PDB file of N, CA and C in Angstrom:
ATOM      1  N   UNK X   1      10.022  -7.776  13.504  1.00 37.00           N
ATOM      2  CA  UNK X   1      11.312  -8.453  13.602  1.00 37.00           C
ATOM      3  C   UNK X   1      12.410  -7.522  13.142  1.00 37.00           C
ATOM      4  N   UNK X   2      13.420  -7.646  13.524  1.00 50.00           N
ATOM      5  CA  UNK X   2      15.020  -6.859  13.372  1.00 50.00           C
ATOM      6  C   UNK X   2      14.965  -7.354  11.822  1.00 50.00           C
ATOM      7  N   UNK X   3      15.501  -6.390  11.227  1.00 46.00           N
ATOM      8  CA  UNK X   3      15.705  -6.935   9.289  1.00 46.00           C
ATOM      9  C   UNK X   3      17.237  -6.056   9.430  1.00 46.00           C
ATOM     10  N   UNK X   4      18.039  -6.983   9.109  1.00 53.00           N
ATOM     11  CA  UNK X   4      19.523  -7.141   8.682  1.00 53.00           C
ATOM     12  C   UNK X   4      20.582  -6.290   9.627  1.00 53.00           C
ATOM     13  N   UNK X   5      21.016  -5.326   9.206  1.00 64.00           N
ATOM     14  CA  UNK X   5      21.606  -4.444  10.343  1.00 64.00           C
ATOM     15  C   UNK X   5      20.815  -3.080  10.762  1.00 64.00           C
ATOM     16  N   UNK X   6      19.619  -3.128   9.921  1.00 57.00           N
ATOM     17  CA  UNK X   6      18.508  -2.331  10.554  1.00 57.00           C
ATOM     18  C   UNK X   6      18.212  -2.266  12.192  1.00 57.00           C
ATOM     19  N   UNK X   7      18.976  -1.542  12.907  1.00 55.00           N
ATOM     20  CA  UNK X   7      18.255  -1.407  14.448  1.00 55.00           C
ATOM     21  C   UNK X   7      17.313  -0.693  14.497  1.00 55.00           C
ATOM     22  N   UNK X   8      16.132  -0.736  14.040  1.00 55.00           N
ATOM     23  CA  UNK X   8      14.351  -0.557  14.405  1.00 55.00           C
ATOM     24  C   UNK X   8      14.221  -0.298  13.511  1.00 55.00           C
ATOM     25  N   UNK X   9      13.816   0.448  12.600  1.00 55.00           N
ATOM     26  CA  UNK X   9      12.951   0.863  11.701  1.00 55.00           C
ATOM     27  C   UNK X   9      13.797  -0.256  10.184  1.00 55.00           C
ATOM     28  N   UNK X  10      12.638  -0.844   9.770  1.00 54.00           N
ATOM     29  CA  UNK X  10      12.951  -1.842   8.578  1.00 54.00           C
ATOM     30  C   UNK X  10      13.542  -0.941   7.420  1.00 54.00           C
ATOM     31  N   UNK X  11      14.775  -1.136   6.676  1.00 60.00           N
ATOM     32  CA  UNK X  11      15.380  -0.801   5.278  1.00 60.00           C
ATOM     33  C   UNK X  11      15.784   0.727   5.686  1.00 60.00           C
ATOM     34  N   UNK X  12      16.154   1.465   6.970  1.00 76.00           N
ATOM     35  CA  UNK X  12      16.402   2.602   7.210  1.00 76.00           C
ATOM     36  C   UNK X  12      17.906   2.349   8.243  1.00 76.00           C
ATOM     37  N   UNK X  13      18.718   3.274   7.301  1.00 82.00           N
ATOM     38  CA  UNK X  13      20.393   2.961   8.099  1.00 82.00           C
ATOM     39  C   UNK X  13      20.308   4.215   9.510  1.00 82.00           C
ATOM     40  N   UNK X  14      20.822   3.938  10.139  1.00 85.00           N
ATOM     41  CA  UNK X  14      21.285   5.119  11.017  1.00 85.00           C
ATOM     42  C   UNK X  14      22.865   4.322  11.636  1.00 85.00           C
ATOM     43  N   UNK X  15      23.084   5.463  12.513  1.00 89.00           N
ATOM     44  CA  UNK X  15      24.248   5.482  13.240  1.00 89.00           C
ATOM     45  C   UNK X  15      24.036   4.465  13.747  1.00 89.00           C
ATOM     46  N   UNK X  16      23.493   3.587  14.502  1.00 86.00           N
ATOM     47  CA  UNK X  16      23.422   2.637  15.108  1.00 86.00           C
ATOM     48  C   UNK X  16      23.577   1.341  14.386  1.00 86.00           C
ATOM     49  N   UNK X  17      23.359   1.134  12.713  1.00 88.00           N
ATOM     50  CA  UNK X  17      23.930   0.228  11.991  1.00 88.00           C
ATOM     51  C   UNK X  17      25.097   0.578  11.976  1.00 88.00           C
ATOM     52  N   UNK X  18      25.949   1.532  11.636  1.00 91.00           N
ATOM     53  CA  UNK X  18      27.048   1.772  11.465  1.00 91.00           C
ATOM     54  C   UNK X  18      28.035   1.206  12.806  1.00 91.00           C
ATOM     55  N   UNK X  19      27.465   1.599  13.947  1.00 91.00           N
ATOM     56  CA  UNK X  19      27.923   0.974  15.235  1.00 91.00           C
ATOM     57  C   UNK X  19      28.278  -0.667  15.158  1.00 91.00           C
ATOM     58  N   UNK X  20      26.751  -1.114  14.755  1.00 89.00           N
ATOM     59  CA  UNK X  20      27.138  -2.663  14.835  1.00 89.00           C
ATOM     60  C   UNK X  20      27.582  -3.375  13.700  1.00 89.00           C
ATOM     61  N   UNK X  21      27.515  -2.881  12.516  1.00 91.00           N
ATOM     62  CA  UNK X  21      28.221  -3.221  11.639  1.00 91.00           C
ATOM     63  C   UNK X  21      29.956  -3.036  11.978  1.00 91.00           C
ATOM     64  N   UNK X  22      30.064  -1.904  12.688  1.00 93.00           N
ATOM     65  CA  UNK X  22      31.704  -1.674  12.782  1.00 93.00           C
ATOM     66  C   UNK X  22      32.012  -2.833  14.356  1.00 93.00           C
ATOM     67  N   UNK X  23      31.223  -2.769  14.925  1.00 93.00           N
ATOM     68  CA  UNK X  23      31.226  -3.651  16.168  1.00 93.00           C
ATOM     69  C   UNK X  23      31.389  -5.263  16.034  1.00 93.00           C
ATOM     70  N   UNK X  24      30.433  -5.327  14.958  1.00 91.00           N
ATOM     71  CA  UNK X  24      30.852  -7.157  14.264  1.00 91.00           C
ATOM     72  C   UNK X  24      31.634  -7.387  13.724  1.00 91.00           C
ATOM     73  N   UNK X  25      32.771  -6.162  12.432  1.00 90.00           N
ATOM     74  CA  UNK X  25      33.736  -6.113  11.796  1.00 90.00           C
ATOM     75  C   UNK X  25      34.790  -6.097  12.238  1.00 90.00           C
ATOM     76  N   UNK X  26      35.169  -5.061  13.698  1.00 91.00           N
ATOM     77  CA  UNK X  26      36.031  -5.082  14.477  1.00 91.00           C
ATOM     78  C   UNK X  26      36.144  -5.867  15.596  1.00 91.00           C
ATOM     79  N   UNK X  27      34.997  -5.823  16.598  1.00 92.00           N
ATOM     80  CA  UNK X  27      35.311  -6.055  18.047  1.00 92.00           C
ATOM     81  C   UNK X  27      34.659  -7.774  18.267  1.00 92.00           C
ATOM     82  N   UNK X  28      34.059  -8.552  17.285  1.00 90.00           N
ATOM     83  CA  UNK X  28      33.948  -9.723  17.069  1.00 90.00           C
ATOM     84  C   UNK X  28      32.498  -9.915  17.685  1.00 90.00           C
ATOM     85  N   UNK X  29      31.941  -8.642  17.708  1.00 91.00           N
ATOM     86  CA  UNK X  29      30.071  -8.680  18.085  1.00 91.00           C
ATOM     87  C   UNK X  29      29.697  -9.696  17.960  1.00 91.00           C
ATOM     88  N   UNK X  30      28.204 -10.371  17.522  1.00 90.00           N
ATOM     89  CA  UNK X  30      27.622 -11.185  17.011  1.00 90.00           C
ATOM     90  C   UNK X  30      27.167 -11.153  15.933  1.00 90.00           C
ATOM     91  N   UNK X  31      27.101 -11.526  14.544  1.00 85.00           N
ATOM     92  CA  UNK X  31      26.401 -10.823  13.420  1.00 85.00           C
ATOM     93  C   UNK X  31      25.102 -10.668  13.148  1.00 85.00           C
ATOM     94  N   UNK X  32      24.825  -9.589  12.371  1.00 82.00           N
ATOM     95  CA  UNK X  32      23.435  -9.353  12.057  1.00 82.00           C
ATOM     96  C   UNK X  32      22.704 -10.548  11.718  1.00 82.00           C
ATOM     97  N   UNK X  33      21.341 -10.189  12.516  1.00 78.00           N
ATOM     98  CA  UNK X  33      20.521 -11.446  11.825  1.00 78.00           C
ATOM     99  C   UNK X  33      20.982 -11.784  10.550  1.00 78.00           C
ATOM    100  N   UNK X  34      20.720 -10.767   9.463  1.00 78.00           N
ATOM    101  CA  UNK X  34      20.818 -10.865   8.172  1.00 78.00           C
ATOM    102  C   UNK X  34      22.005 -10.640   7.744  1.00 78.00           C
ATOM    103  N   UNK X  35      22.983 -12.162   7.360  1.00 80.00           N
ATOM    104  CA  UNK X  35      24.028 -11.212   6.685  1.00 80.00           C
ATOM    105  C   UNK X  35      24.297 -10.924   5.614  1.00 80.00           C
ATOM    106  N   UNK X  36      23.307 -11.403   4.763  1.00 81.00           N
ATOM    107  CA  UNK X  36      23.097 -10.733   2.980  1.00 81.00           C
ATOM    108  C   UNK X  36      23.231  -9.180   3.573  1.00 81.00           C
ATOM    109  N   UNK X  37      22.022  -8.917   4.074  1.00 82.00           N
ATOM    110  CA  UNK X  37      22.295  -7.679   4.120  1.00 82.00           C
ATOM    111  C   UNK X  37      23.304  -6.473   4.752  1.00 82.00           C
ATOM    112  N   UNK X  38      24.343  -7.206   5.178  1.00 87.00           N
ATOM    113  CA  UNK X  38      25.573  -6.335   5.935  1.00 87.00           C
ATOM    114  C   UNK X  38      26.409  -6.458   4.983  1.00 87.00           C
ATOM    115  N   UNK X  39      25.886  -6.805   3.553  1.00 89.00           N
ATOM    116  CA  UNK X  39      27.015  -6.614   2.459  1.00 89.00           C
ATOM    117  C   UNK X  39      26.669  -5.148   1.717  1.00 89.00           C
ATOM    118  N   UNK X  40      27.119  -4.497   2.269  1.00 89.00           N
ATOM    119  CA  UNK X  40      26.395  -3.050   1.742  1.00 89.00           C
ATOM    120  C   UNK X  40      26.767  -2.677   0.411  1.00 89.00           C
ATOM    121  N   UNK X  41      28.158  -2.919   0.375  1.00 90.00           N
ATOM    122  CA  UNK X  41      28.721  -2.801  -1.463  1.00 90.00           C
ATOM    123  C   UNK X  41      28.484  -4.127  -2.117  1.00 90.00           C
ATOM    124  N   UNK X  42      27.729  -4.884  -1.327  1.00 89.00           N
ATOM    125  CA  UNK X  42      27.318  -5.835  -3.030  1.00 89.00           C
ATOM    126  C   UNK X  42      28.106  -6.720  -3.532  1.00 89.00           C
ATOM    127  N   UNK X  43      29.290  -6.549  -3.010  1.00 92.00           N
ATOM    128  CA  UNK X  43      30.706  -7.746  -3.306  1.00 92.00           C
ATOM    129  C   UNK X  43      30.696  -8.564  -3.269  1.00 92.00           C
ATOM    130  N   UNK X  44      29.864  -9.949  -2.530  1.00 90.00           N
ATOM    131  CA  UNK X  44      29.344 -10.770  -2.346  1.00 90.00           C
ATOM    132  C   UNK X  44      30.025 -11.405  -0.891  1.00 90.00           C
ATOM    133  N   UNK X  45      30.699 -10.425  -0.468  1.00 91.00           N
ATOM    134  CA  UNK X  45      31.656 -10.428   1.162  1.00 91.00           C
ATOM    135  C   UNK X  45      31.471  -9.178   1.913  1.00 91.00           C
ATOM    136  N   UNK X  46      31.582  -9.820   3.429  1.00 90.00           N
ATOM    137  CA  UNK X  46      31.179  -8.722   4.344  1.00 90.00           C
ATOM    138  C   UNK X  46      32.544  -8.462   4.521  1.00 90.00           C
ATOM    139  N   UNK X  47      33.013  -7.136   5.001  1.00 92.00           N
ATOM    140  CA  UNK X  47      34.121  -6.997   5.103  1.00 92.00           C
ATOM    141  C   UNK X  47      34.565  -5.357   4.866  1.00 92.00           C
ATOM    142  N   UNK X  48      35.722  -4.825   5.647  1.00 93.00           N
ATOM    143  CA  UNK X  48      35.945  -3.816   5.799  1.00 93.00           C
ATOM    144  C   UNK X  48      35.268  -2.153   5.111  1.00 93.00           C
ATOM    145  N   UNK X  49      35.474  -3.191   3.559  1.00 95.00           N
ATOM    146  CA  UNK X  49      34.936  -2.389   2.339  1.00 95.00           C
ATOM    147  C   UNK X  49      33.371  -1.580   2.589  1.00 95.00           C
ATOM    148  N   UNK X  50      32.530  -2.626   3.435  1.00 93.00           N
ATOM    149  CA  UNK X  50      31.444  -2.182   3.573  1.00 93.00           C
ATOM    150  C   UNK X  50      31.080  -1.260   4.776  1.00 93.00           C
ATOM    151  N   UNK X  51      32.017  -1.027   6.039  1.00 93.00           N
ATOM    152  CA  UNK X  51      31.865   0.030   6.789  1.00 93.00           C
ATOM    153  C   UNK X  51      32.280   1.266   5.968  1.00 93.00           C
ATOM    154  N   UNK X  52      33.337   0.828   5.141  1.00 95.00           N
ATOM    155  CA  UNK X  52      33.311   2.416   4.241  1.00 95.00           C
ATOM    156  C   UNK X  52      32.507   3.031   3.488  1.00 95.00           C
ATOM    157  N   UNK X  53      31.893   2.021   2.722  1.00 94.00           N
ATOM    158  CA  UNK X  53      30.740   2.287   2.237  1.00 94.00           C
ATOM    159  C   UNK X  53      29.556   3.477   2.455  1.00 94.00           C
ATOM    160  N   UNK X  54      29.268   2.604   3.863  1.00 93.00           N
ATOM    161  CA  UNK X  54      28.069   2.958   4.578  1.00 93.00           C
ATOM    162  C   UNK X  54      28.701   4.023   5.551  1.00 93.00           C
ATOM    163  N   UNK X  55      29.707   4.332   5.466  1.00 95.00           N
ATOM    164  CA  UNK X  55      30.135   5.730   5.996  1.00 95.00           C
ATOM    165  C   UNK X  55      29.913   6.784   4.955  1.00 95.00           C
ATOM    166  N   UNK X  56      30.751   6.481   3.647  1.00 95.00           N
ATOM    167  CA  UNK X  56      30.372   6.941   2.682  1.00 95.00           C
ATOM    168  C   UNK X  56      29.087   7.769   2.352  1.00 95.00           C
ATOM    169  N   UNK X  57      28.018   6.826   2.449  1.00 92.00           N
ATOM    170  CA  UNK X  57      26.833   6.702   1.741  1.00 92.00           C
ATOM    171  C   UNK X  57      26.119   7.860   2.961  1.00 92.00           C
ATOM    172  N   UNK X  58      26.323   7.493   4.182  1.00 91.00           N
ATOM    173  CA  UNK X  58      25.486   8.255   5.446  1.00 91.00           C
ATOM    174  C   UNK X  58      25.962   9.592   5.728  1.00 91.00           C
ATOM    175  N   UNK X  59      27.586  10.111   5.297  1.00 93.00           N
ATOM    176  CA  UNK X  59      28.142  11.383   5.853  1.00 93.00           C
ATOM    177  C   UNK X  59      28.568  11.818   4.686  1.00 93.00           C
ATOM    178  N   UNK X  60      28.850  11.501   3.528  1.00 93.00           N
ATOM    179  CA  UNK X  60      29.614  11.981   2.360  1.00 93.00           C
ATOM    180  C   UNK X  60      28.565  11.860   0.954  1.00 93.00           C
ATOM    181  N   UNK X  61      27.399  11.795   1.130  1.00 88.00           N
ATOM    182  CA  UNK X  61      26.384  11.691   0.066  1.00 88.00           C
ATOM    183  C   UNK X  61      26.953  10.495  -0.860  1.00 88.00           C
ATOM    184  N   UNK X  62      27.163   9.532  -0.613  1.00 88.00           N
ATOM    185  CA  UNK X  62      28.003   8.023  -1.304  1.00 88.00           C
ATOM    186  C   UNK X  62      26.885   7.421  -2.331  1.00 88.00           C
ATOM    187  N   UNK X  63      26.965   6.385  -2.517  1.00 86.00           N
ATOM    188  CA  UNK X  63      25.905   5.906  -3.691  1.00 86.00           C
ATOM    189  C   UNK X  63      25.027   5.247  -2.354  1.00 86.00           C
ATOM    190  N   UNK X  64      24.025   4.416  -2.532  1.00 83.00           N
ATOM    191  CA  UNK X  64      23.323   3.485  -2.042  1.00 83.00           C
ATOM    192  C   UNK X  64      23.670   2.622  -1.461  1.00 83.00           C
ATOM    193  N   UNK X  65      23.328   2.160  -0.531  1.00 84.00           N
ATOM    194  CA  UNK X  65      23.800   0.719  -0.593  1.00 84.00           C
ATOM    195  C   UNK X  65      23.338  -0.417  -1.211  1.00 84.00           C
ATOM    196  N   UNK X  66      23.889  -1.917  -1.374  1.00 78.00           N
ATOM    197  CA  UNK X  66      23.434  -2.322  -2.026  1.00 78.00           C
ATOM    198  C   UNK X  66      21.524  -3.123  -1.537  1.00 78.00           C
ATOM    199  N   UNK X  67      20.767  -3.869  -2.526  1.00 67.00           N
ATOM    200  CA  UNK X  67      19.698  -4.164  -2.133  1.00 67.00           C
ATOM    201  C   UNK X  67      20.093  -5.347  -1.550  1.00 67.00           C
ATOM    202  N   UNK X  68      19.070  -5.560  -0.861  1.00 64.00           N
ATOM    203  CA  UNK X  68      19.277  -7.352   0.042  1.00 64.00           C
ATOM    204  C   UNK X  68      18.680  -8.268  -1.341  1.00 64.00           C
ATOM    205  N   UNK X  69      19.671  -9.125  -1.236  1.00 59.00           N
ATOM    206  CA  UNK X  69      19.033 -10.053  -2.307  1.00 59.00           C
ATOM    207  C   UNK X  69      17.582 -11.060  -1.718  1.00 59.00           C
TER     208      UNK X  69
END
């Protein structure tokens, strides 16, 4: 099964989360199965903060993201 904004491989980010995470944030996609887990900073809201994040985290050596509760 798809786990959160994971596109294939379970608890592993790539470009392609980043796509649909920015695709559900901006262009009004559909949301991730999981949306605990498209809270990448942990804030307890999905929201802009967390495409930066996970830009952050994937191109700029950033912290983690957060765990799925």
């Amino acid at each position: 099964t798809e786990d959160g904004i994971d596109n294939g491989t379970p608890y592993t980010l790539t470009i392609a989360d980043l796509v649909r995470l920015t695709a559900f944030m901006l262009a009004g996609d559909p949301p991730p199965p999981c949306l605990a887990e498209a809270d990448i900073d942990g804030s307890g809201q999905i929201d802009i903060s967390d495409v930066v994040h996970l830009v952050d985290f994937m191109f700029r050596g950033g912290p983690l993201p957060a765990l799925c509760p």
